[in-house]
Short mmCIF file of C-alpha atoms in Angstrom, two decimals:
data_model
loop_
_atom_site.label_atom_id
_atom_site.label_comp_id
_atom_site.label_asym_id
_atom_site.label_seq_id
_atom_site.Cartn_x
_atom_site.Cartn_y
_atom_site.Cartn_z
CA UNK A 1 -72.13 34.42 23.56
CA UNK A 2 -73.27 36.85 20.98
CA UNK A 3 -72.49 36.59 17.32
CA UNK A 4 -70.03 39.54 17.14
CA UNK A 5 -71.77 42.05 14.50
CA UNK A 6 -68.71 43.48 13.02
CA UNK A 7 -68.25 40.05 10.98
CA UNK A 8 -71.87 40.64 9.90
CA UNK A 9 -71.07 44.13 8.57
CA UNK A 10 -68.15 43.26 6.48
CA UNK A 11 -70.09 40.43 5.14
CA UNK A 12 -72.54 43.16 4.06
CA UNK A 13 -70.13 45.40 2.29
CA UNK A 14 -68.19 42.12 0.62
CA UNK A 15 -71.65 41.68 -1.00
CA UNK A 16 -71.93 44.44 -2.56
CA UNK A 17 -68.15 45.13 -3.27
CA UNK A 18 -68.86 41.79 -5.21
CA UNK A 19 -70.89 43.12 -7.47
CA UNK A 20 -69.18 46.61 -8.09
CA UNK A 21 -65.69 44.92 -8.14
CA UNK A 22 -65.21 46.83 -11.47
CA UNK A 23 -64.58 50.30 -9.36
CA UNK A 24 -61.53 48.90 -7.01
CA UNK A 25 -58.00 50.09 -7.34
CA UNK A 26 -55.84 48.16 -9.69
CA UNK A 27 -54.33 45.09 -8.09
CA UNK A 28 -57.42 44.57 -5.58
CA UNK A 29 -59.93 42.14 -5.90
CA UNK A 30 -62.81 41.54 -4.39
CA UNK A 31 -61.62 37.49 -3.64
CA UNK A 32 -58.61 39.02 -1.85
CA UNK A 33 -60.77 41.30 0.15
CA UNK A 34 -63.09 38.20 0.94
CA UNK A 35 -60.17 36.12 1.82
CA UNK A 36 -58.33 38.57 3.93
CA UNK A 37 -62.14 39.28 5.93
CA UNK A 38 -62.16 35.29 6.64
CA UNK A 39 -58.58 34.81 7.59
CA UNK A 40 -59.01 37.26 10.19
CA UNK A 41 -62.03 36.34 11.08
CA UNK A 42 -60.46 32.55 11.87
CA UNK A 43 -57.44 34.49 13.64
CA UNK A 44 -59.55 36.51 15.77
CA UNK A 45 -62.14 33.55 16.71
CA UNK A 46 -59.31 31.67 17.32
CA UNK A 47 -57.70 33.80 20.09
CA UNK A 48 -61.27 33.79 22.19
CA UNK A 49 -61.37 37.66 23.03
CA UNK A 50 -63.85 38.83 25.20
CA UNK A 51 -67.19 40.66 23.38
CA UNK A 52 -69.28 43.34 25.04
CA UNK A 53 -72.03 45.29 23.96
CA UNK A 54 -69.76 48.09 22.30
CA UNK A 55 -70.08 51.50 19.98
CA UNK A 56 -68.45 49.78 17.27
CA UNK A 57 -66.74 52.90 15.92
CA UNK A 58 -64.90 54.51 18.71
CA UNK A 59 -63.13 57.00 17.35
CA UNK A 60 -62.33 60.43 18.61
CA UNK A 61 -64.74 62.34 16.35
CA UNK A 62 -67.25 60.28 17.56
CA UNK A 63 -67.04 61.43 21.47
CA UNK A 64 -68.21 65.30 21.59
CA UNK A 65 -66.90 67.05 25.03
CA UNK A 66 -68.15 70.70 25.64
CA UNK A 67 -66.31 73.86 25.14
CA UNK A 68 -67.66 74.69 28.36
CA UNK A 69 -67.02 71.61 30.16
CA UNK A 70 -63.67 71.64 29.11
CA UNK A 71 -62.48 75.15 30.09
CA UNK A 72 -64.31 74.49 33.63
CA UNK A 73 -62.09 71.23 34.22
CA UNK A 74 -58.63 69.69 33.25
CA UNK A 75 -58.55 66.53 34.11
CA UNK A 76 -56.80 63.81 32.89
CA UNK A 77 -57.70 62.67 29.89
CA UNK A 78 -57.82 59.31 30.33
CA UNK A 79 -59.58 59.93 33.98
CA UNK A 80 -62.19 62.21 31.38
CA UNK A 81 -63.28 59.58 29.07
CA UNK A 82 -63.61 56.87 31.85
CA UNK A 83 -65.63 59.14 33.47
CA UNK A 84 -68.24 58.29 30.56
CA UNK A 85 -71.18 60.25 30.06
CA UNK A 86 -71.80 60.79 33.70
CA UNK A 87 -69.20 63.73 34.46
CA UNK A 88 -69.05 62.39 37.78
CA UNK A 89 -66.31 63.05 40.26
CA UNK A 90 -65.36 61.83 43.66
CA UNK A 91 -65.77 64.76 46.65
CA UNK A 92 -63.46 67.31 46.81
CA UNK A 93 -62.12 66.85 43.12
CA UNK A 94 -63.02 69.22 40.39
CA UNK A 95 -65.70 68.06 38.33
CA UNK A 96 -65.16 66.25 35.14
CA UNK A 97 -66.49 67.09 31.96
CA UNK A 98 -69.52 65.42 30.01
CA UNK A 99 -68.50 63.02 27.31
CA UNK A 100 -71.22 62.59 24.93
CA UNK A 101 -71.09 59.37 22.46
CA UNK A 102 -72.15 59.61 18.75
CA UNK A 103 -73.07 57.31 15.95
CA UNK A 104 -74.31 54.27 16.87
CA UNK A 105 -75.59 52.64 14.05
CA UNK A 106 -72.48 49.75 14.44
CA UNK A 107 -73.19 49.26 18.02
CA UNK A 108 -74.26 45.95 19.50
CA UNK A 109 -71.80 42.92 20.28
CA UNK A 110 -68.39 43.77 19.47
CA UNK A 111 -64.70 42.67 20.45
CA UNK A 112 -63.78 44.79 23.40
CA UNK A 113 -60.36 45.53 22.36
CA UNK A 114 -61.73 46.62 18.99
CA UNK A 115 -63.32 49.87 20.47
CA UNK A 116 -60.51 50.52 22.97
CA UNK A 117 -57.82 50.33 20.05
CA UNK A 118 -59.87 52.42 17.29
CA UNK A 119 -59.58 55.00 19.95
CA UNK A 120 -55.93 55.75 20.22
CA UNK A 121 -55.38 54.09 16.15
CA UNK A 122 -52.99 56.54 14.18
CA UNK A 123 -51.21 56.30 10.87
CA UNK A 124 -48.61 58.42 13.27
CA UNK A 125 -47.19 57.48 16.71
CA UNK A 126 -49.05 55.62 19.19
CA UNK A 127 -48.68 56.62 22.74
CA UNK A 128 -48.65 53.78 24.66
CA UNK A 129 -48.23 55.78 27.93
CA UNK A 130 -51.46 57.64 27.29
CA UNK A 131 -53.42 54.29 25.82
CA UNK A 132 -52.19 52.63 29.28
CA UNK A 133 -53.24 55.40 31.61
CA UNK A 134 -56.39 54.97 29.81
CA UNK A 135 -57.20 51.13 30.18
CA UNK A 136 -56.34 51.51 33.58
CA UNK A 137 -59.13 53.95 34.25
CA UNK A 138 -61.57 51.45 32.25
CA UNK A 139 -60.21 49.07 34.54
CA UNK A 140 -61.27 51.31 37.65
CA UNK A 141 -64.56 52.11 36.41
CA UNK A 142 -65.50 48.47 35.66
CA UNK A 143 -64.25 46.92 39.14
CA UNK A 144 -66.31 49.48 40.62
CA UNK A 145 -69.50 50.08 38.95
CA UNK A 146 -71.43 47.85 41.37
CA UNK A 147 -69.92 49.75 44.36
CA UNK A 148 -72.50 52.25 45.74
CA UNK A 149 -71.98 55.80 45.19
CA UNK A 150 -71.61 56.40 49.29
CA UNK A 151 -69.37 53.35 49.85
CA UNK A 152 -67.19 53.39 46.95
CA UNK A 153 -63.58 53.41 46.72
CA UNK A 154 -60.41 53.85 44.39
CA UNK A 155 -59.99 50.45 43.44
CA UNK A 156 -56.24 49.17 42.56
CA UNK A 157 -55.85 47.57 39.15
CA UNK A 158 -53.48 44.74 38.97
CA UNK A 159 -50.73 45.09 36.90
CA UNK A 160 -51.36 41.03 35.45
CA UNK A 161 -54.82 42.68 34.22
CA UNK A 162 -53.29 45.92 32.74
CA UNK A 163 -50.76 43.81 30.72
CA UNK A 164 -53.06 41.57 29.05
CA UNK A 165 -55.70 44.53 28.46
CA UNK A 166 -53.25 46.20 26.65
CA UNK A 167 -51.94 43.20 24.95
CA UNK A 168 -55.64 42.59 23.69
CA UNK A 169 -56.15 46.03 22.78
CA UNK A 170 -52.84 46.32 20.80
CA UNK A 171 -53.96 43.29 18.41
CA UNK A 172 -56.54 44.78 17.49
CA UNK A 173 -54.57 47.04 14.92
CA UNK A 174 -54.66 45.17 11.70
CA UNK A 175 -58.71 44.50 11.93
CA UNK A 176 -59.42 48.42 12.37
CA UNK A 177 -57.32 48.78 9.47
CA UNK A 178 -59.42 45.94 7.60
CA UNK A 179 -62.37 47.13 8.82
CA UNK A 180 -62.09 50.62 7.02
CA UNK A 181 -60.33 49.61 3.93
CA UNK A 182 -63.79 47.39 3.32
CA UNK A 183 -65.47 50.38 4.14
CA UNK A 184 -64.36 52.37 1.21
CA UNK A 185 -63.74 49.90 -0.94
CA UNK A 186 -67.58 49.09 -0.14
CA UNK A 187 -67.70 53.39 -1.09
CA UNK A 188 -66.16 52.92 -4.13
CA UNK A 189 -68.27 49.89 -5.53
CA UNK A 190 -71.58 51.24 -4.65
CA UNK A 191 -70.57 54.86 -5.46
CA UNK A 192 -68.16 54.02 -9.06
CA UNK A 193 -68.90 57.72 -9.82
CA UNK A 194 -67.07 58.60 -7.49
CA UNK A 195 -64.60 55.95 -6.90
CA UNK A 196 -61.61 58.32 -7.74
CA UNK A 197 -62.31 60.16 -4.40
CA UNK A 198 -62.14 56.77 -2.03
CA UNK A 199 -59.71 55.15 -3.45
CA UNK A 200 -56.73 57.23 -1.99
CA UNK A 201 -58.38 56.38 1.92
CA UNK A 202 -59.28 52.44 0.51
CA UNK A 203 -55.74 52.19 -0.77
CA UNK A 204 -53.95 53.62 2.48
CA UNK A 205 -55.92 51.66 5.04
CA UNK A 206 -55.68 47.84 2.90
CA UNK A 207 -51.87 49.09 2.84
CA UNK A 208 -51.89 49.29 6.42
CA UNK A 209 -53.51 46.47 7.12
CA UNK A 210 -51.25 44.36 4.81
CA UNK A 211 -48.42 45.71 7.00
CA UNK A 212 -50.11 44.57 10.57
CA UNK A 213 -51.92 41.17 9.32
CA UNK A 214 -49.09 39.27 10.73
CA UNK A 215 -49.53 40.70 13.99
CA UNK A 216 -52.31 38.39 15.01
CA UNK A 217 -50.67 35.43 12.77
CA UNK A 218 -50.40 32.20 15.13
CA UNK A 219 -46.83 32.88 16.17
CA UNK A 220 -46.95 36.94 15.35
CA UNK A 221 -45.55 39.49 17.74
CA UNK A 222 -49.16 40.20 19.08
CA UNK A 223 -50.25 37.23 19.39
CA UNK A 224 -47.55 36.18 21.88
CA UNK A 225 -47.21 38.96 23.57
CA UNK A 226 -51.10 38.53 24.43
CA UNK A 227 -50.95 34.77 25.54
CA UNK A 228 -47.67 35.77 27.31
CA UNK A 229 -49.98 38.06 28.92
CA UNK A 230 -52.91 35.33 29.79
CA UNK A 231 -50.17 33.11 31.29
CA UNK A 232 -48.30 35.52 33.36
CA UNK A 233 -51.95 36.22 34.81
CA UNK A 234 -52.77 32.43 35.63
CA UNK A 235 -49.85 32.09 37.10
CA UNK A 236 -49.67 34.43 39.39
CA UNK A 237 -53.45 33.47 40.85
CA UNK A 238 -52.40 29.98 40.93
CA UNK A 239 -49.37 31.00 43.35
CA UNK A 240 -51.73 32.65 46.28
CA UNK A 241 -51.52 30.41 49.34
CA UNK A 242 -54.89 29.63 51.12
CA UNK A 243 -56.25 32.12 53.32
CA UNK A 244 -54.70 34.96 51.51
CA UNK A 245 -56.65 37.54 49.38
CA UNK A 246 -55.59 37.69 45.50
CA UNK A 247 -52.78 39.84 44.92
CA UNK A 248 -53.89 39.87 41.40
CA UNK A 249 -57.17 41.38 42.56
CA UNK A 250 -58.82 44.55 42.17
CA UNK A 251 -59.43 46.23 45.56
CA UNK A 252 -58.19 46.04 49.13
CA UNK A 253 -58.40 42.82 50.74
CA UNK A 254 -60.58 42.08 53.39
CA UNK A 255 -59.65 43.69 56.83
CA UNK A 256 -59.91 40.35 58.78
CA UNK A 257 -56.54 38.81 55.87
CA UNK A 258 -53.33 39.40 56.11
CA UNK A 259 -51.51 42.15 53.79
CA UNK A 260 -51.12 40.54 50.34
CA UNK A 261 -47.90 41.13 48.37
CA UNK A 262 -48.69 44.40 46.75
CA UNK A 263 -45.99 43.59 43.77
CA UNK A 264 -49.08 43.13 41.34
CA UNK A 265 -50.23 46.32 42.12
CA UNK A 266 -50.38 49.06 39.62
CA UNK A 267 -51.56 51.15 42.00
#
């Protein structure tokens, strides 16, 4: 597939915080930077996550939602950012509001579960209820984009697929954290005159990302939970008996099969 760009883009900003290594906080290096970017870089190439043509900075200031829009509609909010940029609804339900995307200028191949975590990321308490409800919209919207607009319908997401979404998403932590610690420290180095006023952002995202890196180390919490995740999903499509739909897959089985097991189903 695609070289994902995000490895380009630190290598960018390592180049120049090379050169304007002077300006970093005390105790920081520009090797240790380097050699943090390429240990990750191994970790994440190692676990073979899936890359899609993504934003690339997918954080909440960068989707804009109406005044308007909102007051005319409450929707979920996880049902109001699947919803895209469409503000479509089904018949009958009250209309959704626009979501407009912003600042692309890191968009292009990226690790899906890189945009999906940088969305719910916070130094405070992540809500795994709302990040779920979330990725199980995304789920919907993807199993039935190719459905036509007159024929579609709500598609059940398997609860096999939810769990290792969310496991993929969730490891994802310490390289949004690396990501924007290079990013000012890249600030400070090409801005030293100003260095004074990154280096409290550098500091407390390379402190947060020391404090996740072992996450996504080959036996961290992460990245077991995620294979755990891959495994529990093979092995529940390698238990359907011939002749049976998937109970693993998205949507109704075919009228003319008998009822899977609906355990799988999330809903």
């Amino acid at each position: 597939g695609a070289p994902v760009v995000l490895w380009h883009f630190m290598d960018e900003m390592l180049a120049q915080i090379e050169v304007g290594g002077a300006a970093l906080p005390r105790g920081v290096s520009a090797a240790a930077v380097g050699s943090e970017v390429r240990r990750m870089r191994s970790r994440f190439e190692a676990l073979e996550l899936p890359v899609v043509n993504g934003h690339g900075d997918l954080k909440p200031s960068n989707l804009m939602i109406p005044a308007a829009s909102t007051a005319a509609a409450a929707p979920s909010a996880s049902a109001s950012a699947a919803a895209g940029s469409t503000g479509s609804a089904s018949a009958g339900a009250a209309p959704l509001p626009t979501v407009t995307f912003i600042d692309f200028e890191l968009a292009g191949a990226h690790y899906r579960g890189y945009d999906l975590y940088k969305l719910f990321r916070t130094s405070g308490h992540l809500s795994h209820k709302n990040m779920r409800a979330f990725l199980r919209d995304y789920l919907r919207c993807l199993a039935e984009a190719d459905q036509p607009p007159a024929g579609r319908r709500r598609t059940r997401v398997a609860k096999s697929d939810l769990r290792e979404i969310h496991a993929e998403a969730l490891a994802f932590e310490p390289l949004t954290w690396l990501e924007a610690a290079v990013f000012f420290f890249f600030a400070m180095a090409t801005y030293p005159a100003k260095a004074h006023e990154w280096q409290p952002l550098a500091l407390d995202r390379w402190e947060s990302y020391l404090a996740s890196a072992h996450l996504v180390e080959q036996d961290g919490p992460a990245t077991r939970e995620l294979l755990a995740a891959r495994h529990r999903k093979r092995a529940l499509r390698s238990r359907k008996a011939p002749g049976w739909a998937d109970p693993d897959a998205t949507g109704p089985p075919f009228p003319q099969q008998p009822e899977p097991n609906r355990a799988d189903a999330e809903d």
